Tab-separated table of C-alpha atoms in Angstrom:
chain	number	residue	atom	x	y	z
A	1	UNK	CA	-6.627	52.397	37.916
A	2	UNK	CA	-9.561	50.545	36.441
A	3	UNK	CA	-11.164	47.527	38.052
A	4	UNK	CA	-14.111	45.399	37.015
A	5	UNK	CA	-15.926	42.475	38.530
A	6	UNK	CA	-18.690	40.412	37.009
A	7	UNK	CA	-20.063	37.015	36.215
A	8	UNK	CA	-20.858	35.432	32.895
A	9	UNK	CA	-20.872	32.133	31.071
A	10	UNK	CA	-17.708	30.040	31.235
A	11	UNK	CA	-15.417	30.332	28.243
A	12	UNK	CA	-11.680	30.658	28.017
A	13	UNK	CA	-9.630	33.782	27.498
A	14	UNK	CA	-5.881	33.985	27.956
A	15	UNK	CA	-4.508	37.034	29.698
A	16	UNK	CA	-1.561	38.839	28.072
A	17	UNK	CA	1.586	38.159	30.065
A	18	UNK	CA	4.613	39.368	28.129
A	19	UNK	CA	4.648	43.033	29.049
A	20	UNK	CA	6.312	44.889	31.910
A	21	UNK	CA	3.026	46.761	32.294
A	22	UNK	CA	1.581	43.782	34.142
A	23	UNK	CA	2.186	42.976	37.805
A	24	UNK	CA	3.204	39.416	36.992
A	25	UNK	CA	4.768	37.619	34.061
A	26	UNK	CA	3.176	34.329	35.051
A	27	UNK	CA	0.665	32.841	32.621
A	28	UNK	CA	-2.910	32.762	33.887
A	29	UNK	CA	-6.075	31.375	32.347
A	30	UNK	CA	-9.562	32.404	33.341
A	31	UNK	CA	-12.316	29.848	32.939
A	32	UNK	CA	-14.707	32.715	32.292
A	33	UNK	CA	-15.566	34.881	29.327
A	34	UNK	CA	-14.593	38.524	29.627
A	35	UNK	CA	-17.236	39.558	27.119
A	36	UNK	CA	-18.898	42.129	29.355
A	37	UNK	CA	-16.337	44.904	28.952
A	38	UNK	CA	-13.581	46.263	26.754
A	39	UNK	CA	-11.394	48.394	29.034
A	40	UNK	CA	-8.329	48.586	26.850
A	41	UNK	CA	-9.020	51.928	25.176
A	42	UNK	CA	-9.702	53.597	28.512
A	43	UNK	CA	-6.657	51.965	30.097
A	44	UNK	CA	-4.390	53.337	27.371
A	45	UNK	CA	-5.987	56.750	27.606
A	46	UNK	CA	-5.445	57.097	31.354
A	47	UNK	CA	-2.344	54.963	31.809
A	48	UNK	CA	-4.307	52.550	33.952
A	49	UNK	CA	-3.787	49.021	35.172
A	50	UNK	CA	-6.757	46.806	34.320
A	51	UNK	CA	-7.789	44.382	37.039
A	52	UNK	CA	-10.579	41.868	36.432
A	53	UNK	CA	-12.007	39.877	39.303
A	54	UNK	CA	-13.733	36.540	39.058
A	55	UNK	CA	-17.070	36.719	40.865
A	56	UNK	CA	-17.349	34.434	43.883
A	57	UNK	CA	-18.658	30.930	43.065
A	58	UNK	CA	-18.214	31.426	39.293
A	59	UNK	CA	-15.256	29.767	37.603
A	60	UNK	CA	-12.799	28.572	40.240
A	61	UNK	CA	-13.808	31.046	42.947
A	62	UNK	CA	-16.010	28.647	44.867
A	63	UNK	CA	-15.582	27.799	48.549
A	64	UNK	CA	-17.435	24.500	48.235
A	65	UNK	CA	-17.089	21.308	46.232
A	66	UNK	CA	-20.826	21.213	45.452
A	67	UNK	CA	-23.422	23.880	44.757
A	68	UNK	CA	-26.239	22.762	47.004
A	69	UNK	CA	-28.724	25.430	47.986
A	70	UNK	CA	-27.228	25.477	51.464
A	71	UNK	CA	-23.756	26.018	50.012
A	72	UNK	CA	-25.000	28.884	47.851
A	73	UNK	CA	-26.002	30.933	50.871
A	74	UNK	CA	-22.983	33.220	50.409
A	75	UNK	CA	-23.727	33.948	46.746
A	76	UNK	CA	-25.168	37.436	46.423
A	77	UNK	CA	-24.396	40.851	45.002
A	78	UNK	CA	-23.825	42.151	48.527
A	79	UNK	CA	-21.153	39.537	49.167
A	80	UNK	CA	-19.520	40.280	45.806
A	81	UNK	CA	-19.275	43.988	46.639
A	82	UNK	CA	-17.454	43.235	49.869
A	83	UNK	CA	-15.106	40.955	47.931
A	84	UNK	CA	-14.294	43.845	45.606
A	85	UNK	CA	-13.743	46.237	48.510
A	86	UNK	CA	-11.381	43.906	50.364
A	87	UNK	CA	-9.513	42.988	47.202
A	88	UNK	CA	-9.054	46.637	46.321
A	89	UNK	CA	-7.502	47.312	49.733
A	90	UNK	CA	-5.080	44.404	49.570
A	91	UNK	CA	-4.139	44.957	45.965
A	92	UNK	CA	-3.200	48.546	46.770
A	93	UNK	CA	-1.225	47.518	49.869
A	94	UNK	CA	2.141	49.197	50.448
A	95	UNK	CA	3.759	45.855	51.335
A	96	UNK	CA	3.521	42.344	49.969
A	97	UNK	CA	0.185	40.654	50.546
A	98	UNK	CA	0.360	36.889	50.990
A	99	UNK	CA	-1.747	34.413	49.064
A	100	UNK	CA	-2.661	31.214	50.866
A	101	UNK	CA	-4.240	28.336	49.008
A	102	UNK	CA	-5.960	25.221	50.270
A	103	UNK	CA	-6.128	22.453	47.709
A	104	UNK	CA	-7.029	24.927	44.946
A	105	UNK	CA	-9.866	26.450	47.000
A	106	UNK	CA	-9.338	29.787	48.664
A	107	UNK	CA	-11.408	30.825	51.626
A	108	UNK	CA	-11.382	33.360	54.397
A	109	UNK	CA	-13.734	32.448	57.196
A	110	UNK	CA	-13.628	35.601	59.234
A	111	UNK	CA	-17.040	37.300	59.398
A	112	UNK	CA	-17.571	41.021	58.846
A	113	UNK	CA	-21.122	41.389	60.124
A	114	UNK	CA	-23.030	38.858	58.069
A	115	UNK	CA	-20.587	38.983	55.170
A	116	UNK	CA	-18.248	36.090	54.456
A	117	UNK	CA	-15.199	37.096	52.442
A	118	UNK	CA	-12.942	35.142	50.170
A	119	UNK	CA	-11.187	35.731	46.871
A	120	UNK	CA	-8.644	34.088	44.670
A	121	UNK	CA	-5.979	36.780	44.594
A	122	UNK	CA	-4.245	39.108	46.971
A	123	UNK	CA	-5.417	37.997	50.408
A	124	UNK	CA	-3.103	37.665	53.344
A	125	UNK	CA	-4.522	34.755	55.310
A	126	UNK	CA	-1.980	34.077	58.043
A	127	UNK	CA	-2.638	34.652	61.727
A	128	UNK	CA	-0.223	36.711	63.785
A	129	UNK	CA	0.989	33.661	65.711
A	130	UNK	CA	0.917	31.349	62.688
A	131	UNK	CA	-2.222	29.475	63.640
A	132	UNK	CA	-1.064	26.412	61.713
A	133	UNK	CA	-0.358	28.504	58.607
A	134	UNK	CA	3.336	29.038	57.935
A	135	UNK	CA	3.933	31.979	55.605
A	136	UNK	CA	7.079	32.086	53.437
A	137	UNK	CA	10.016	33.357	55.508
A	138	UNK	CA	10.678	36.417	53.297
A	139	UNK	CA	7.055	37.559	53.601
A	140	UNK	CA	6.932	37.581	57.375
A	141	UNK	CA	8.347	41.085	57.719
A	142	UNK	CA	5.607	42.495	55.482
A	143	UNK	CA	2.600	40.445	56.396
A	144	UNK	CA	-0.615	42.094	57.498
A	145	UNK	CA	-2.506	40.341	60.242
A	146	UNK	CA	-6.032	39.036	59.974
A	147	UNK	CA	-6.902	38.101	63.490
A	148	UNK	CA	-9.282	35.258	64.295
A	149	UNK	CA	-8.516	33.507	61.031
A	150	UNK	CA	-8.738	29.766	61.431
A	151	UNK	CA	-7.834	27.683	58.364
A	152	UNK	CA	-10.147	24.797	57.564
A	153	UNK	CA	-7.340	22.546	56.391
A	154	UNK	CA	-3.574	22.687	55.611
A	155	UNK	CA	-2.603	25.601	53.401
A	156	UNK	CA	0.307	26.804	51.302
A	157	UNK	CA	1.223	30.483	51.240
A	158	UNK	CA	3.290	32.654	48.917
A	159	UNK	CA	3.957	36.339	48.355
A	160	UNK	CA	2.246	38.447	45.736
A	161	UNK	CA	3.492	41.777	44.447
A	162	UNK	CA	1.191	44.587	45.465
A	163	UNK	CA	0.960	47.582	43.175
A	164	UNK	CA	3.107	49.788	45.366
A	165	UNK	CA	5.686	47.030	45.828
A	166	UNK	CA	5.853	46.512	42.074
A	167	UNK	CA	6.472	50.228	41.504
A	168	UNK	CA	8.916	50.468	44.438
A	169	UNK	CA	6.974	53.060	46.387
A	170	UNK	CA	5.032	53.290	49.618
A	171	UNK	CA	2.068	55.098	51.114
A	172	UNK	CA	0.563	55.909	47.730
A	173	UNK	CA	-3.089	55.243	47.074
A	174	UNK	CA	-3.907	55.213	43.372
A	175	UNK	CA	-7.157	56.620	42.017
A	176	UNK	CA	-9.506	53.737	41.247
A	177	UNK	CA	-12.371	53.727	38.769
A	178	UNK	CA	-14.795	50.802	38.540
A	179	UNK	CA	-16.680	49.694	35.476
A	180	UNK	CA	-18.775	46.852	34.157
A	181	UNK	CA	-21.570	45.895	31.804
A	182	UNK	CA	-24.908	44.262	32.603
A	183	UNK	CA	-24.880	42.625	36.056
A	184	UNK	CA	-21.262	43.678	36.546
A	185	UNK	CA	-22.428	47.149	35.479
A	186	UNK	CA	-24.902	47.059	38.343
A	187	UNK	CA	-22.088	45.921	40.660
A	188	UNK	CA	-20.054	48.858	39.402
A	189	UNK	CA	-22.809	51.332	40.275
A	190	UNK	CA	-23.522	49.640	43.598
A	191	UNK	CA	-19.829	49.585	44.507
A	192	UNK	CA	-19.631	53.344	44.068
A	193	UNK	CA	-22.862	53.675	46.083
A	194	UNK	CA	-21.723	51.517	48.999
A	195	UNK	CA	-17.970	52.231	48.952
A	196	UNK	CA	-17.578	55.806	47.667
A	197	UNK	CA	-14.334	56.159	49.656
A	198	UNK	CA	-12.699	53.418	47.559
A	199	UNK	CA	-13.285	54.737	44.049
A	200	UNK	CA	-13.306	58.008	42.131
A	201	UNK	CA	-16.300	57.005	40.052
A	202	UNK	CA	-18.066	54.287	38.118
A	203	UNK	CA	-19.065	53.415	34.571
A	204	UNK	CA	-22.265	51.380	34.707
A	205	UNK	CA	-22.886	50.200	31.143
A	206	UNK	CA	-26.292	48.565	30.595
A	207	UNK	CA	-26.379	48.290	34.372
A	208	UNK	CA	-29.428	46.359	35.576
A	209	UNK	CA	-29.825	48.218	38.861
A	210	UNK	CA	-33.591	47.725	39.155
A	211	UNK	CA	-34.835	44.350	40.372
A	212	UNK	CA	-38.082	43.580	38.515
A	213	UNK	CA	-40.657	40.916	39.278
A	214	UNK	CA	-42.886	40.967	36.173
A	215	UNK	CA	-40.499	42.309	33.552
A	216	UNK	CA	-43.039	42.929	30.762
A	217	UNK	CA	-41.095	45.903	29.384
A	218	UNK	CA	-38.444	43.430	28.261
A	219	UNK	CA	-40.796	41.838	25.729
A	220	UNK	CA	-42.228	45.212	24.696
A	221	UNK	CA	-38.735	46.432	23.830
A	222	UNK	CA	-38.092	43.382	21.659
A	223	UNK	CA	-41.192	44.345	19.675
A	224	UNK	CA	-39.980	47.916	19.258
A	225	UNK	CA	-36.475	46.821	18.310
A	226	UNK	CA	-37.779	44.315	15.764
A	227	UNK	CA	-39.927	46.829	13.912
A	228	UNK	CA	-43.490	46.211	12.642
A	229	UNK	CA	-42.739	43.585	9.972
A	230	UNK	CA	-40.321	41.420	11.941
A	231	UNK	CA	-42.431	41.751	15.078
A	232	UNK	CA	-45.482	40.496	13.202
A	233	UNK	CA	-43.598	37.456	11.892
A	234	UNK	CA	-42.230	36.628	15.350
A	235	UNK	CA	-45.737	36.841	16.794
A	236	UNK	CA	-47.049	34.552	14.076
A	237	UNK	CA	-44.307	32.036	14.848
A	238	UNK	CA	-45.241	32.140	18.525
A	239	UNK	CA	-48.896	31.376	17.689
A	240	UNK	CA	-47.875	28.501	15.429
A	241	UNK	CA	-45.525	27.074	18.062
A	242	UNK	CA	-48.205	27.285	20.744
A	243	UNK	CA	-50.581	25.383	18.469
A	244	UNK	CA	-48.042	22.740	17.463
A	245	UNK	CA	-47.087	22.263	21.095
A	246	UNK	CA	-50.636	21.133	21.716
A	247	UNK	CA	-50.961	18.924	18.649
A	248	UNK	CA	-47.537	17.327	18.186
A	249	UNK	CA	-45.216	18.256	21.025
A	250	UNK	CA	-42.605	15.590	20.322
A	251	UNK	CA	-42.177	16.500	16.656
A	252	UNK	CA	-41.998	20.217	17.465
A	253	UNK	CA	-39.304	19.864	20.108
A	254	UNK	CA	-37.357	17.468	17.891
A	255	UNK	CA	-37.455	20.056	15.094
A	256	UNK	CA	-35.610	22.464	17.387
A	257	UNK	CA	-33.249	19.725	18.643
A	258	UNK	CA	-34.710	20.340	22.097
A	259	UNK	CA	-36.511	17.063	22.843
A	260	UNK	CA	-34.777	16.928	26.224
A	261	UNK	CA	-36.864	19.893	27.419
A	262	UNK	CA	-39.819	17.927	28.760
A	263	UNK	CA	-41.170	20.955	30.592
A	264	UNK	CA	-43.065	23.084	28.064
A	265	UNK	CA	-42.162	26.229	29.973
A	266	UNK	CA	-38.453	25.460	29.643
A	267	UNK	CA	-38.912	24.879	25.913
A	268	UNK	CA	-40.808	28.134	25.339
A	269	UNK	CA	-38.222	30.055	27.353
A	270	UNK	CA	-35.500	28.597	25.149
A	271	UNK	CA	-37.305	29.754	21.997
A	272	UNK	CA	-37.926	33.229	23.403
A	273	UNK	CA	-34.299	33.679	24.442
A	274	UNK	CA	-33.121	32.697	20.978
A	275	UNK	CA	-34.898	35.688	19.469
A	276	UNK	CA	-34.037	38.023	22.329
A	277	UNK	CA	-30.310	37.428	21.939
A	278	UNK	CA	-30.230	38.817	18.405
A	279	UNK	CA	-31.671	42.159	19.497
A	280	UNK	CA	-29.893	42.329	22.829
A	281	UNK	CA	-26.467	41.859	21.307
A	282	UNK	CA	-26.811	44.015	18.213
A	283	UNK	CA	-27.598	41.376	15.588
A	284	UNK	CA	-31.254	42.066	14.693
A	285	UNK	CA	-30.762	41.190	11.047
A	286	UNK	CA	-29.602	37.679	11.985
A	287	UNK	CA	-33.144	36.779	12.992
A	288	UNK	CA	-35.303	39.227	11.040
A	289	UNK	CA	-33.923	38.868	7.511
A	290	UNK	CA	-34.261	35.061	7.166
A	291	UNK	CA	-37.729	35.096	8.754
A	292	UNK	CA	-38.998	37.902	6.541
A	293	UNK	CA	-37.596	36.130	3.487
A	294	UNK	CA	-39.310	32.901	4.529
A	295	UNK	CA	-42.588	34.759	4.980
A	296	UNK	CA	-42.405	36.355	1.537
A	297	UNK	CA	-41.509	33.009	-0.048
A	298	UNK	CA	-44.430	31.258	1.630
A	299	UNK	CA	-42.137	28.866	3.526
A	300	UNK	CA	-42.917	27.185	6.832
A	301	UNK	CA	-42.133	29.862	9.428
A	302	UNK	CA	-41.619	27.432	12.290
A	303	UNK	CA	-39.064	25.507	10.262
A	304	UNK	CA	-37.366	28.773	9.308
A	305	UNK	CA	-37.166	29.793	12.949
A	306	UNK	CA	-35.878	26.356	13.930
A	307	UNK	CA	-33.063	26.786	11.415
A	308	UNK	CA	-32.158	30.152	12.936
A	309	UNK	CA	-32.204	28.734	16.466
A	310	UNK	CA	-30.029	25.742	15.616
A	311	UNK	CA	-27.587	27.483	13.279
A	312	UNK	CA	-27.140	30.823	15.020
A	313	UNK	CA	-28.244	30.590	18.642
A	314	UNK	CA	-26.938	27.092	19.365
A	315	UNK	CA	-24.163	26.522	16.842
A	316	UNK	CA	-22.672	30.001	16.327
A	317	UNK	CA	-23.141	31.371	19.832
A	318	UNK	CA	-22.500	28.059	21.551
A	319	UNK	CA	-25.672	28.041	23.640
A	320	UNK	CA	-26.521	24.660	25.149
A	321	UNK	CA	-30.137	23.477	25.195
A	322	UNK	CA	-29.309	21.685	28.427
A	323	UNK	CA	-28.974	24.986	30.306
A	324	UNK	CA	-32.753	25.486	29.944
A	325	UNK	CA	-33.563	22.123	31.480
A	326	UNK	CA	-34.663	22.404	35.099
A	327	UNK	CA	-33.432	18.880	35.728
A	328	UNK	CA	-29.966	20.047	34.681
A	329	UNK	CA	-30.208	23.168	36.847
A	330	UNK	CA	-30.896	20.959	39.872
A	331	UNK	CA	-27.475	19.329	39.568
A	332	UNK	CA	-25.095	20.551	42.238
A	333	UNK	CA	-21.822	19.890	40.436
A	334	UNK	CA	-19.587	22.935	39.998
A	335	UNK	CA	-21.132	24.747	37.035
A	336	UNK	CA	-22.149	28.335	36.362
A	337	UNK	CA	-25.513	27.308	34.869
A	338	UNK	CA	-27.105	26.975	38.280
A	339	UNK	CA	-25.474	30.050	39.796
A	340	UNK	CA	-27.136	32.902	37.932
A	341	UNK	CA	-30.545	31.337	38.419
A	342	UNK	CA	-29.873	31.325	42.166
A	343	UNK	CA	-29.242	35.055	42.084
A	344	UNK	CA	-32.358	35.518	39.972
A	345	UNK	CA	-34.385	33.439	42.399
A	346	UNK	CA	-33.154	35.221	45.514
A	347	UNK	CA	-32.403	38.842	44.602
A	348	UNK	CA	-33.382	40.331	41.278
A	349	UNK	CA	-36.068	38.197	39.520
A	350	UNK	CA	-35.996	39.877	36.091
A	351	UNK	CA	-38.819	37.474	35.208
A	352	UNK	CA	-39.260	37.975	31.474
A	353	UNK	CA	-42.993	37.585	31.023
A	354	UNK	CA	-45.457	38.355	28.252
A	355	UNK	CA	-47.357	41.648	28.538
A	356	UNK	CA	-51.145	41.373	28.674
A	357	UNK	CA	-51.450	42.073	24.946
A	358	UNK	CA	-49.372	42.361	21.778
A	359	UNK	CA	-46.632	40.112	23.151
A	360	UNK	CA	-43.904	38.371	21.162
A	361	UNK	CA	-43.054	35.618	23.624
A	362	UNK	CA	-45.656	33.000	24.471
A	363	UNK	CA	-48.194	34.041	27.095
A	364	UNK	CA	-48.375	30.393	28.174
A	365	UNK	CA	-45.443	31.035	30.456
A	366	UNK	CA	-45.464	33.922	32.872
A	367	UNK	CA	-44.929	34.725	36.524
A	368	UNK	CA	-48.578	34.292	37.417
A	369	UNK	CA	-49.835	31.118	35.827
A	370	UNK	CA	-48.826	28.182	33.667
A	371	UNK	CA	-51.029	26.703	30.967
A	372	UNK	CA	-50.663	22.960	30.509
A	373	UNK	CA	-52.069	20.981	27.594
A	374	UNK	CA	-53.441	17.512	28.315
A	375	UNK	CA	-54.013	14.934	25.578
A	376	UNK	CA	-57.304	13.165	26.281
A	377	UNK	CA	-57.964	9.534	25.260
A	378	UNK	CA	-60.371	10.628	22.504
A	379	UNK	CA	-57.627	12.796	20.945
A	380	UNK	CA	-59.299	16.013	22.041
A	381	UNK	CA	-57.095	18.708	23.527
A	382	UNK	CA	-58.032	20.361	26.785
A	383	UNK	CA	-56.148	23.437	27.948
A	384	UNK	CA	-56.179	23.804	31.706
A	385	UNK	CA	-55.034	26.772	33.771
A	386	UNK	CA	-52.871	25.663	36.682
A	387	UNK	CA	-52.646	27.928	39.724
A	388	UNK	CA	-48.887	27.798	39.510
A	389	UNK	CA	-46.258	30.257	38.301
A	390	UNK	CA	-43.492	29.191	35.969
A	391	UNK	CA	-40.670	31.270	37.387
A	392	UNK	CA	-41.496	30.789	41.043
A	393	UNK	CA	-42.114	27.110	40.427
A	394	UNK	CA	-38.697	26.914	38.772
A	395	UNK	CA	-37.071	28.524	41.813
A	396	UNK	CA	-38.826	26.081	44.109
A	397	UNK	CA	-38.108	23.059	41.906
A	398	UNK	CA	-34.428	23.866	41.405
A	399	UNK	CA	-33.503	25.255	44.828
A	400	UNK	CA	-36.197	24.044	47.225
A	401	UNK	CA	-38.917	25.455	49.410
A	402	UNK	CA	-38.704	29.067	50.505
A	403	UNK	CA	-36.510	30.277	47.643
A	404	UNK	CA	-38.039	33.308	45.911
A	405	UNK	CA	-36.710	36.752	44.973
A	406	UNK	CA	-37.246	39.601	47.397
A	407	UNK	CA	-37.110	42.400	44.844
A	408	UNK	CA	-38.503	44.893	47.345
A	409	UNK	CA	-35.572	44.303	49.677
A	410	UNK	CA	-33.071	44.497	46.802
A	411	UNK	CA	-34.454	47.804	45.538
A	412	UNK	CA	-34.660	49.163	49.074
A	413	UNK	CA	-31.009	48.288	49.701
A	414	UNK	CA	-29.634	49.692	46.429
A	415	UNK	CA	-32.311	52.218	45.467
A	416	UNK	CA	-33.215	50.783	42.054
A	417	UNK	CA	-33.312	53.537	39.434
A	418	UNK	CA	-33.464	56.084	42.258
A	419	UNK	CA	-29.970	55.097	43.374
A	420	UNK	CA	-28.584	57.751	45.728
A	421	UNK	CA	-25.032	57.597	44.459
A	422	UNK	CA	-22.687	60.075	42.812
A	423	UNK	CA	-20.185	60.146	39.977
A	424	UNK	CA	-21.762	57.170	38.185
A	425	UNK	CA	-22.073	57.120	34.391
A	426	UNK	CA	-25.053	55.125	33.104
A	427	UNK	CA	-25.151	54.081	29.449
A	428	UNK	CA	-27.628	51.985	27.475
A	429	UNK	CA	-28.217	50.916	23.885
A	430	UNK	CA	-31.551	51.911	22.349
A	431	UNK	CA	-32.376	48.375	21.176
A	432	UNK	CA	-31.422	46.597	24.394
A	433	UNK	CA	-34.407	45.190	26.338
A	434	UNK	CA	-32.387	45.307	29.554
A	435	UNK	CA	-32.291	49.099	29.493
A	436	UNK	CA	-35.675	49.109	31.210
A	437	UNK	CA	-33.983	47.736	34.324
A	438	UNK	CA	-31.329	50.455	34.161
A	439	UNK	CA	-31.246	54.144	35.040
A	440	UNK	CA	-32.206	56.009	31.861
A	441	UNK	CA	-32.478	59.553	33.214
A	442	UNK	CA	-29.645	61.777	34.360
A	443	UNK	CA	-29.256	63.170	37.879
A	444	UNK	CA	-27.019	66.227	37.300
A	445	UNK	CA	-27.047	67.297	40.942
A	446	UNK	CA	-25.401	63.991	41.900
A	447	UNK	CA	-23.120	63.892	38.843
A	448	UNK	CA	-24.870	60.804	37.501
A	449	UNK	CA	-25.284	61.298	33.744
A	450	UNK	CA	-27.279	58.794	31.718
A	451	UNK	CA	-26.839	58.286	27.977
A	452	UNK	CA	-28.930	56.313	25.491
A	453	UNK	CA	-26.963	55.349	22.379
A	454	UNK	CA	-29.457	55.225	19.531
A	455	UNK	CA	-28.974	53.156	16.408
A	456	UNK	CA	-30.431	50.131	14.600
A	457	UNK	CA	-28.072	47.650	16.250
A	458	UNK	CA	-27.101	49.414	19.483
A	459	UNK	CA	-27.637	46.777	22.136
A	460	UNK	CA	-26.221	45.590	25.443
A	461	UNK	CA	-23.029	47.437	26.402
A	462	UNK	CA	-22.590	49.150	23.034
A	463	UNK	CA	-20.412	51.880	24.542
A	464	UNK	CA	-17.856	49.325	25.726
A	465	UNK	CA	-18.302	46.565	23.182
A	466	UNK	CA	-19.321	48.195	19.912
A	467	UNK	CA	-21.563	46.434	17.395
A	468	UNK	CA	-22.448	43.641	17.376
A	469	UNK	CA	-21.835	42.774	21.007
A	470	UNK	CA	-21.659	39.051	20.309
A	471	UNK	CA	-19.325	37.588	19.227
A	472	UNK	CA	-16.964	39.744	21.257
A	473	UNK	CA	-14.661	42.280	19.638
A	474	UNK	CA	-12.105	42.992	22.406
A	475	UNK	CA	-11.483	46.543	21.248
A	476	UNK	CA	-15.144	47.527	21.317
A	477	UNK	CA	-15.267	48.309	17.570
A	478	UNK	CA	-18.000	50.851	16.747
A	479	UNK	CA	-17.574	50.851	12.960
A	480	UNK	CA	-20.246	48.170	12.498
A	481	UNK	CA	-22.825	50.143	14.457
A	482	UNK	CA	-25.399	51.691	12.144
A	483	UNK	CA	-24.467	55.057	13.685
A	484	UNK	CA	-20.806	55.008	14.747
A	485	UNK	CA	-20.987	58.726	15.514
A	486	UNK	CA	-23.668	58.110	18.139
A	487	UNK	CA	-21.427	55.569	19.867
A	488	UNK	CA	-18.284	57.684	19.667
A	489	UNK	CA	-20.090	60.763	20.966
A	490	UNK	CA	-21.081	58.938	24.148
A	491	UNK	CA	-17.615	57.430	24.472
A	492	UNK	CA	-16.110	60.909	24.338
A	493	UNK	CA	-18.475	62.062	27.072
A	494	UNK	CA	-17.479	59.056	29.172
A	495	UNK	CA	-13.807	59.981	28.793
A	496	UNK	CA	-14.517	63.564	29.816
A	497	UNK	CA	-16.309	62.442	32.976
A	498	UNK	CA	-13.570	59.986	33.911
A	499	UNK	CA	-10.885	62.577	33.228
A	500	UNK	CA	-12.618	65.142	35.437
A	501	UNK	CA	-13.308	62.774	38.322
A	502	UNK	CA	-9.809	61.297	38.298
A	503	UNK	CA	-8.280	64.775	38.285
A	504	UNK	CA	-10.442	65.694	41.268
A	505	UNK	CA	-9.199	62.601	43.077
A	506	UNK	CA	-5.574	63.427	42.316
A	507	UNK	CA	-6.079	67.048	43.272
A	508	UNK	CA	-7.360	66.039	46.668
A	509	UNK	CA	-4.623	63.462	47.130
A	510	UNK	CA	-7.260	60.797	47.620
A	511	UNK	CA	-8.256	57.651	45.744
A	512	UNK	CA	-11.929	58.598	45.949
A	513	UNK	CA	-14.246	61.569	46.040
């Protein structure tokens, strides 16, 4: 059985519902893109059921009606791992679990240590004596008791088919294998680390397991992935933008259709991300070819880059300029835009900053200091160094005093790239800047192989998603990778590891090893 959990930007994907291979024939819609994995090939290979969990707070899995900083206190990777563990136990149950809903919000308020648990599917939430929650009559004989559960308001309950109930069997614990890409890849690795008794192994594709404060290697990798010519043009554009930002800020931001970004740091981050995305998701030619052509033709490079940003990054990929606006991020309405920044600002940082030299992104925004340009009455320009820090100031501005990432604690808890797990497959694309927050060396003694897939457009999650990685190709098509053989070779090795570890689980009669 394969299970994945992760968070990403909200888009819509309809789940297939017409096959007897699924546990339910009801139609379900997820208000969340599933673009961080393509499990279908592996599922067919191993005869697996694919289960995808919506990360707490994202989509509809929120326990609160507003996302104030106080209400976000239960949003963390640690909490998400416990959600996965509890869900896995209930989903595998030998009798019907019961789902209780409260006005479309699902919550379990029992504490396990300091961990609050809730999830959308598969929980049995009724007390032994009812406790004000009346379960359907035909579920009572099968219900599992969660003592001390006290519902916050009236609830409705119904039965769900567990896996064993669906297959008309009992006391069977299926082998489980977890996988994910990017942050969900890190969750996959961490789940195997923290709950090795619940899974046979893990595929951690482009898994960002290392929390990083000053992530300068990110920008360095963009330079390497771009190649000398494209890198030089991108650096020239950055210099021109920095200059224009000081001479005619309004016209420059209007050119990029980003006049709403009053904060210069927000604007520069938006421009940097636009370039990053092309390399990260296996589309380097989307940005490099038009810019190199503009350079050779003697055209305005800033205008050429603005065209790329508006046509590809915003229009084709559907990125909203608003998501870079700190004023927007401060809004507490239910939206995923604010959520990932909270995790960044409390756990992992990943602050993408310019290295001390030879950078592509603007050095006017980094984790140490912010440069602000003031327009003096006599039209002179004075550049002043403020003893502030863009990223930390963003965390403080958006979430309030005392909010900053404790990367030391995160890496101490999970181990970073020295993760002390076992039976975890790490994979990364050669052009992906995020690979520098992943484990890139194998640990044979712990059965933790690491593979780098090398090709011109091998980016984030290439092993699971093929090339390019955006827009999504559900089957993970590798034919558009510049070296399909490199991708398929790693995929074959992944299959061999999964096959071995699952067989070891079955041989021991356990669902984990």
